[in-house]
Amino acid sequence: MSANVVGIDIGNGHLKMALYKKGEARLVSARLPRNLVNDGLITDHQAMSRFIRTVKKEHHINASACALVLPEPFTCFRHISVPAMTEDQLILNLPYEFRDYISGDANSYFYDYAVKETTYSDTGVPEKMELFAAAVSKMTINEYSNILRRAGFKLETALPREMAYVSLLKDYIDRNPLGLNQEFCIINIGNRITCIDIYKGSTHVASKVIEYGCHDIDDAVAKVK
């Protein structure tokens, strides 16, 4: 099955791929080799490339372009409020909004944003902007780009989890307009952590990461037995 873009999520325990073509979705999940990913960190880049390539071949995935969901430990996602400004001014100011959340040289990061809302004065002049903003190190993007390139993919888009869900909810609301003001709670129970994200329509409201996952459930069950 071919598709224009394949969505890829590399977790601690599983590799997930999502393909969407002609209105049909197809999901692929494969258990990762033990210790290949540790707390979001890929321990062997060459082995990960080989594993992704094998899964791609076994499931007859013919697409080359991919979109990556960035792991929780390597991205910074924030709601920010700034005075109304131009796009060029925003690009210059974004690094300052993350200065307390990132380490090292601010120029070693990529920054991106989406406008949530713009507030206007009584005369119609833009006064304030509410943004969703994200930062990720250039080294992280380069590492994932190389891993995926060796696996036969070209990295086209990389998004934090919160913004990936925004894209999915926008697609859902386009097909189901009644969901525009509906509240959604998305719970992702991973191997080591559980992520909870709350949205109103496709607008992100809040997130919470709980330091428990399937690994802890397995341990609890093993102790009972």
CSV table of C-alpha atoms in Angstrom, one decimal:
chain,number,residue,atom,x,y,z
A,1,MET,CA,0.0,0.0,0.0
A,2,SER,CA,1.4,3.4,-1.0
A,3,ALA,CA,0.7,6.8,0.5
A,4,ASN,CA,2.0,10.3,0.1
A,5,VAL,CA,3.3,10.6,3.7
A,6,VAL,CA,3.8,8.0,6.4
A,7,GLY,CA,3.3,9.1,10.1
A,8,ILE,CA,6.0,7.6,12.3
A,9,ASP,CA,6.1,7.4,16.1
A,10,ILE,CA,9.1,5.7,17.7
A,11,GLY,CA,8.3,4.9,21.3
A,12,ASN,CA,10.2,3.1,24.0
A,13,GLY,CA,8.5,-0.2,23.3
A,14,HIS,CA,7.0,0.0,19.8
A,15,LEU,CA,7.4,1.5,16.4
A,16,LYS,CA,4.2,2.8,15.0
A,17,MET,CA,3.4,3.8,11.4
A,18,ALA,CA,0.2,5.4,10.1
A,19,LEU,CA,-0.8,5.5,6.4
A,20,TYR,CA,-3.7,7.4,5.0
A,21,LYS,CA,-4.8,7.1,1.4
A,22,LYS,CA,-8.1,7.5,-0.5
A,23,GLY,CA,-10.1,7.9,2.8
A,24,GLU,CA,-8.7,4.7,4.3
A,25,ALA,CA,-6.3,4.5,7.3
A,26,ARG,CA,-3.9,1.8,8.0
A,27,LEU,CA,-1.9,1.4,11.2
A,28,VAL,CA,1.3,-0.7,11.7
A,29,SER,CA,2.8,-1.5,15.1
A,30,ALA,CA,6.0,-3.5,15.7
A,31,ARG,CA,7.6,-4.3,19.0
A,32,LEU,CA,11.1,-2.8,19.2
A,33,PRO,CA,14.1,-4.9,20.0
A,34,ARG,CA,14.9,-4.8,23.7
A,35,ASN,CA,16.9,-1.8,24.8
A,36,LEU,CA,17.0,-0.2,21.4
A,37,VAL,CA,15.3,2.8,22.9
A,38,ASN,CA,15.8,3.9,26.5
A,39,ASP,CA,13.7,6.7,27.9
A,40,GLY,CA,13.2,8.1,24.4
A,41,LEU,CA,16.9,7.9,23.5
A,42,ILE,CA,17.8,5.6,20.5
A,43,THR,CA,20.8,3.7,21.7
A,44,ASP,CA,21.9,2.3,18.3
A,45,HIS,CA,21.1,4.5,15.2
A,46,GLN,CA,22.2,1.9,12.7
A,47,ALA,CA,20.2,-0.8,14.3
A,48,MET,CA,17.1,1.4,14.4
A,49,SER,CA,17.5,2.2,10.7
A,50,ARG,CA,17.7,-1.5,9.9
A,51,PHE,CA,14.6,-2.3,12.0
A,52,ILE,CA,12.5,0.5,10.4
A,53,ARG,CA,13.6,-0.7,6.9
A,54,THR,CA,12.6,-4.3,7.8
A,55,VAL,CA,9.2,-3.2,9.0
A,56,LYS,CA,8.7,-1.0,5.9
A,57,LYS,CA,9.5,-4.0,3.7
A,58,GLU,CA,7.4,-6.6,5.6
A,59,HIS,CA,4.3,-4.4,5.5
A,60,HIS,CA,4.8,-3.3,1.9
A,61,ILE,CA,5.0,0.4,2.7
A,62,ASN,CA,6.0,2.1,-0.6
A,63,ALA,CA,6.0,5.7,0.5
A,64,SER,CA,9.2,7.6,0.9
A,65,ALA,CA,8.1,10.8,2.6
A,66,CYS,CA,7.4,10.7,6.4
A,67,ALA,CA,6.2,12.8,9.2
A,68,LEU,CA,7.7,12.2,12.7
A,69,VAL,CA,6.1,12.6,16.1
A,70,LEU,CA,9.0,13.9,18.2
A,71,PRO,CA,9.7,12.1,21.5
A,72,GLU,CA,8.6,13.8,24.7
A,73,PRO,CA,12.1,14.3,26.3
A,74,PHE,CA,13.5,16.1,23.2
A,75,THR,CA,10.8,18.8,22.5
A,76,CYS,CA,9.5,21.8,24.3
A,77,PHE,CA,5.9,22.9,23.7
A,78,ARG,CA,4.4,26.0,25.2
A,79,HIS,CA,1.4,28.3,25.1
A,80,ILE,CA,2.7,31.9,24.9
A,81,SER,CA,1.2,35.3,24.8
A,82,VAL,CA,3.1,38.1,22.9
A,83,PRO,CA,2.3,41.6,21.6
A,84,ALA,CA,1.0,41.6,18.0
A,85,MET,CA,3.9,41.5,15.6
A,86,THR,CA,4.9,40.5,12.1
A,87,GLU,CA,6.0,37.0,11.1
A,88,ASP,CA,9.7,38.2,10.9
A,89,GLN,CA,9.4,39.7,14.4
A,90,LEU,CA,8.0,36.5,15.8
A,91,ILE,CA,10.8,34.4,14.3
A,92,LEU,CA,13.3,36.8,16.0
A,93,ASN,CA,11.5,36.7,19.4
A,94,LEU,CA,10.7,33.0,19.7
A,95,PRO,CA,14.1,32.0,21.1
A,96,TYR,CA,13.7,34.4,24.0
A,97,GLU,CA,10.4,32.8,24.9
A,98,PHE,CA,12.2,29.5,25.4
A,99,ARG,CA,15.3,30.8,27.2
A,100,ASP,CA,14.3,29.3,30.5
A,101,TYR,CA,13.4,25.9,29.0
A,102,ILE,CA,16.3,25.0,26.7
A,103,SER,CA,20.0,24.6,27.3
A,104,GLY,CA,23.0,25.7,25.3
A,105,ASP,CA,23.1,28.1,22.3
A,106,ALA,CA,19.6,29.3,21.3
A,107,ASN,CA,20.7,29.2,17.7
A,108,SER,CA,21.2,25.4,17.9
A,109,TYR,CA,17.4,24.9,18.0
A,110,PHE,CA,14.6,25.0,15.5
A,111,TYR,CA,11.5,27.0,16.5
A,112,ASP,CA,8.0,26.9,15.1
A,113,TYR,CA,4.6,28.3,16.1
A,114,ALA,CA,0.8,28.3,15.3
A,115,VAL,CA,-1.4,31.2,16.0
A,116,LYS,CA,-4.2,30.3,18.5
A,117,GLU,CA,-5.9,33.7,18.7
A,118,THR,CA,-5.3,37.4,17.9
A,119,THR,CA,-6.8,40.1,20.1
A,120,TYR,CA,-7.8,43.4,18.5
A,121,SER,CA,-8.4,46.9,19.9
A,122,ASP,CA,-11.8,48.7,19.6
A,123,THR,CA,-10.4,50.3,16.4
A,124,GLY,CA,-9.5,47.0,14.9
A,125,VAL,CA,-5.7,47.2,15.5
A,126,PRO,CA,-4.0,43.9,16.5
A,127,GLU,CA,-2.9,44.1,20.1
A,128,LYS,CA,-2.0,40.6,21.4
A,129,MET,CA,-1.4,37.1,20.0
A,130,GLU,CA,-1.9,33.8,21.7
A,131,LEU,CA,0.5,31.2,20.2
A,132,PHE,CA,1.3,27.5,20.4
A,133,ALA,CA,5.1,27.3,20.1
A,134,ALA,CA,7.7,24.5,20.0
A,135,ALA,CA,11.4,24.2,20.1
A,136,VAL,CA,13.7,21.2,19.2
A,137,SER,CA,17.4,21.0,18.9
A,138,LYS,CA,18.9,20.9,15.4
A,139,MET,CA,21.0,17.9,16.5
A,140,THR,CA,17.9,15.9,17.3
A,141,ILE,CA,16.3,16.6,13.9
A,142,ASN,CA,19.6,15.7,12.1
A,143,GLU,CA,19.9,12.4,14.0
A,144,TYR,CA,16.3,11.4,13.2
A,145,SER,CA,16.6,12.6,9.6
A,146,ASN,CA,19.7,10.4,9.1
A,147,ILE,CA,18.1,7.3,10.8
A,148,LEU,CA,15.0,7.6,8.6
A,149,ARG,CA,17.0,8.3,5.5
A,150,ARG,CA,19.0,5.1,5.9
A,151,ALA,CA,15.6,3.3,6.4
A,152,GLY,CA,14.3,4.6,3.1
A,153,PHE,CA,12.4,7.6,4.3
A,154,LYS,CA,12.8,11.3,3.8
A,155,LEU,CA,11.8,13.3,6.8
A,156,GLU,CA,9.3,16.0,5.6
A,157,THR,CA,7.7,17.1,8.9
A,158,ALA,CA,8.5,16.8,12.6
A,159,LEU,CA,5.9,17.7,15.3
A,160,PRO,CA,5.6,17.5,19.0
A,161,ARG,CA,2.9,15.1,20.2
A,162,GLU,CA,0.5,18.0,21.1
A,163,MET,CA,0.6,19.5,17.6
A,164,ALA,CA,0.3,16.1,15.9
A,165,TYR,CA,-3.0,15.6,17.7
A,166,VAL,CA,-4.1,19.1,16.5
A,167,SER,CA,-3.7,17.9,12.9
A,168,LEU,CA,-5.7,14.7,13.6
A,169,LEU,CA,-8.5,16.6,15.3
A,170,LYS,CA,-8.7,19.2,12.5
A,171,ASP,CA,-9.2,16.4,10.0
A,172,TYR,CA,-11.8,14.8,12.3
A,173,ILE,CA,-13.7,18.1,12.7
A,174,ASP,CA,-13.6,18.7,8.9
A,175,ARG,CA,-15.5,15.5,8.5
A,176,ASN,CA,-17.6,15.9,11.7
A,177,PRO,CA,-18.4,19.6,12.2
A,178,LEU,CA,-20.3,19.0,15.4
A,179,GLY,CA,-16.9,18.3,17.0
A,180,LEU,CA,-15.9,22.0,16.6
A,181,ASN,CA,-16.7,22.8,20.3
A,182,GLN,CA,-16.5,19.3,21.7
A,183,GLU,CA,-14.0,18.5,24.4
A,184,PHE,CA,-11.5,15.7,23.7
A,185,CYS,CA,-9.2,13.8,26.1
A,186,ILE,CA,-6.5,11.8,24.4
A,187,ILE,CA,-4.7,9.3,26.6
A,188,ASN,CA,-1.6,7.5,25.3
A,189,ILE,CA,-0.4,4.8,27.6
A,190,GLY,CA,3.2,4.1,26.6
A,191,ASN,CA,5.8,1.7,27.9
A,192,ARG,CA,7.3,4.1,30.5
A,193,ILE,CA,5.0,7.1,30.6
A,194,THR,CA,1.3,8.0,30.1
A,195,CYS,CA,0.5,11.2,28.3
A,196,ILE,CA,-2.8,12.9,28.7
A,197,ASP,CA,-3.9,15.8,26.4
A,198,ILE,CA,-7.1,17.8,26.6
A,199,TYR,CA,-8.5,19.7,23.6
A,200,LYS,CA,-11.5,21.9,22.9
A,201,GLY,CA,-12.2,21.2,19.3
A,202,SER,CA,-8.7,21.2,17.8
A,203,THR,CA,-7.4,23.7,20.3
A,204,HIS,CA,-4.9,22.4,22.8
A,205,VAL,CA,-6.0,23.2,26.4
A,206,ALA,CA,-3.7,21.2,28.7
A,207,SER,CA,-1.3,18.3,29.0
A,208,LYS,CA,0.0,16.0,31.7
A,209,VAL,CA,2.7,13.4,31.7
A,210,ILE,CA,2.5,10.6,34.3
A,211,GLU,CA,5.6,8.6,35.0
A,212,TYR,CA,3.9,5.3,34.8
A,213,GLY,CA,3.2,3.0,31.8
A,214,CYS,CA,2.7,-0.5,30.6
A,215,HIS,CA,6.1,-1.5,32.0
A,216,ASP,CA,4.8,-0.7,35.5
A,217,ILE,CA,1.6,-2.6,34.9
A,218,ASP,CA,3.5,-5.6,33.8
A,219,ASP,CA,5.7,-5.5,36.9
A,220,ALA,CA,2.6,-5.2,39.1
A,221,VAL,CA,0.9,-8.2,37.5
A,222,ALA,CA,4.2,-10.2,37.7
A,223,LYS,CA,4.4,-9.5,41.5
A,224,VAL,CA,0.8,-10.7,42.0
A,225,LYS,CA,1.4,-13.9,40.1
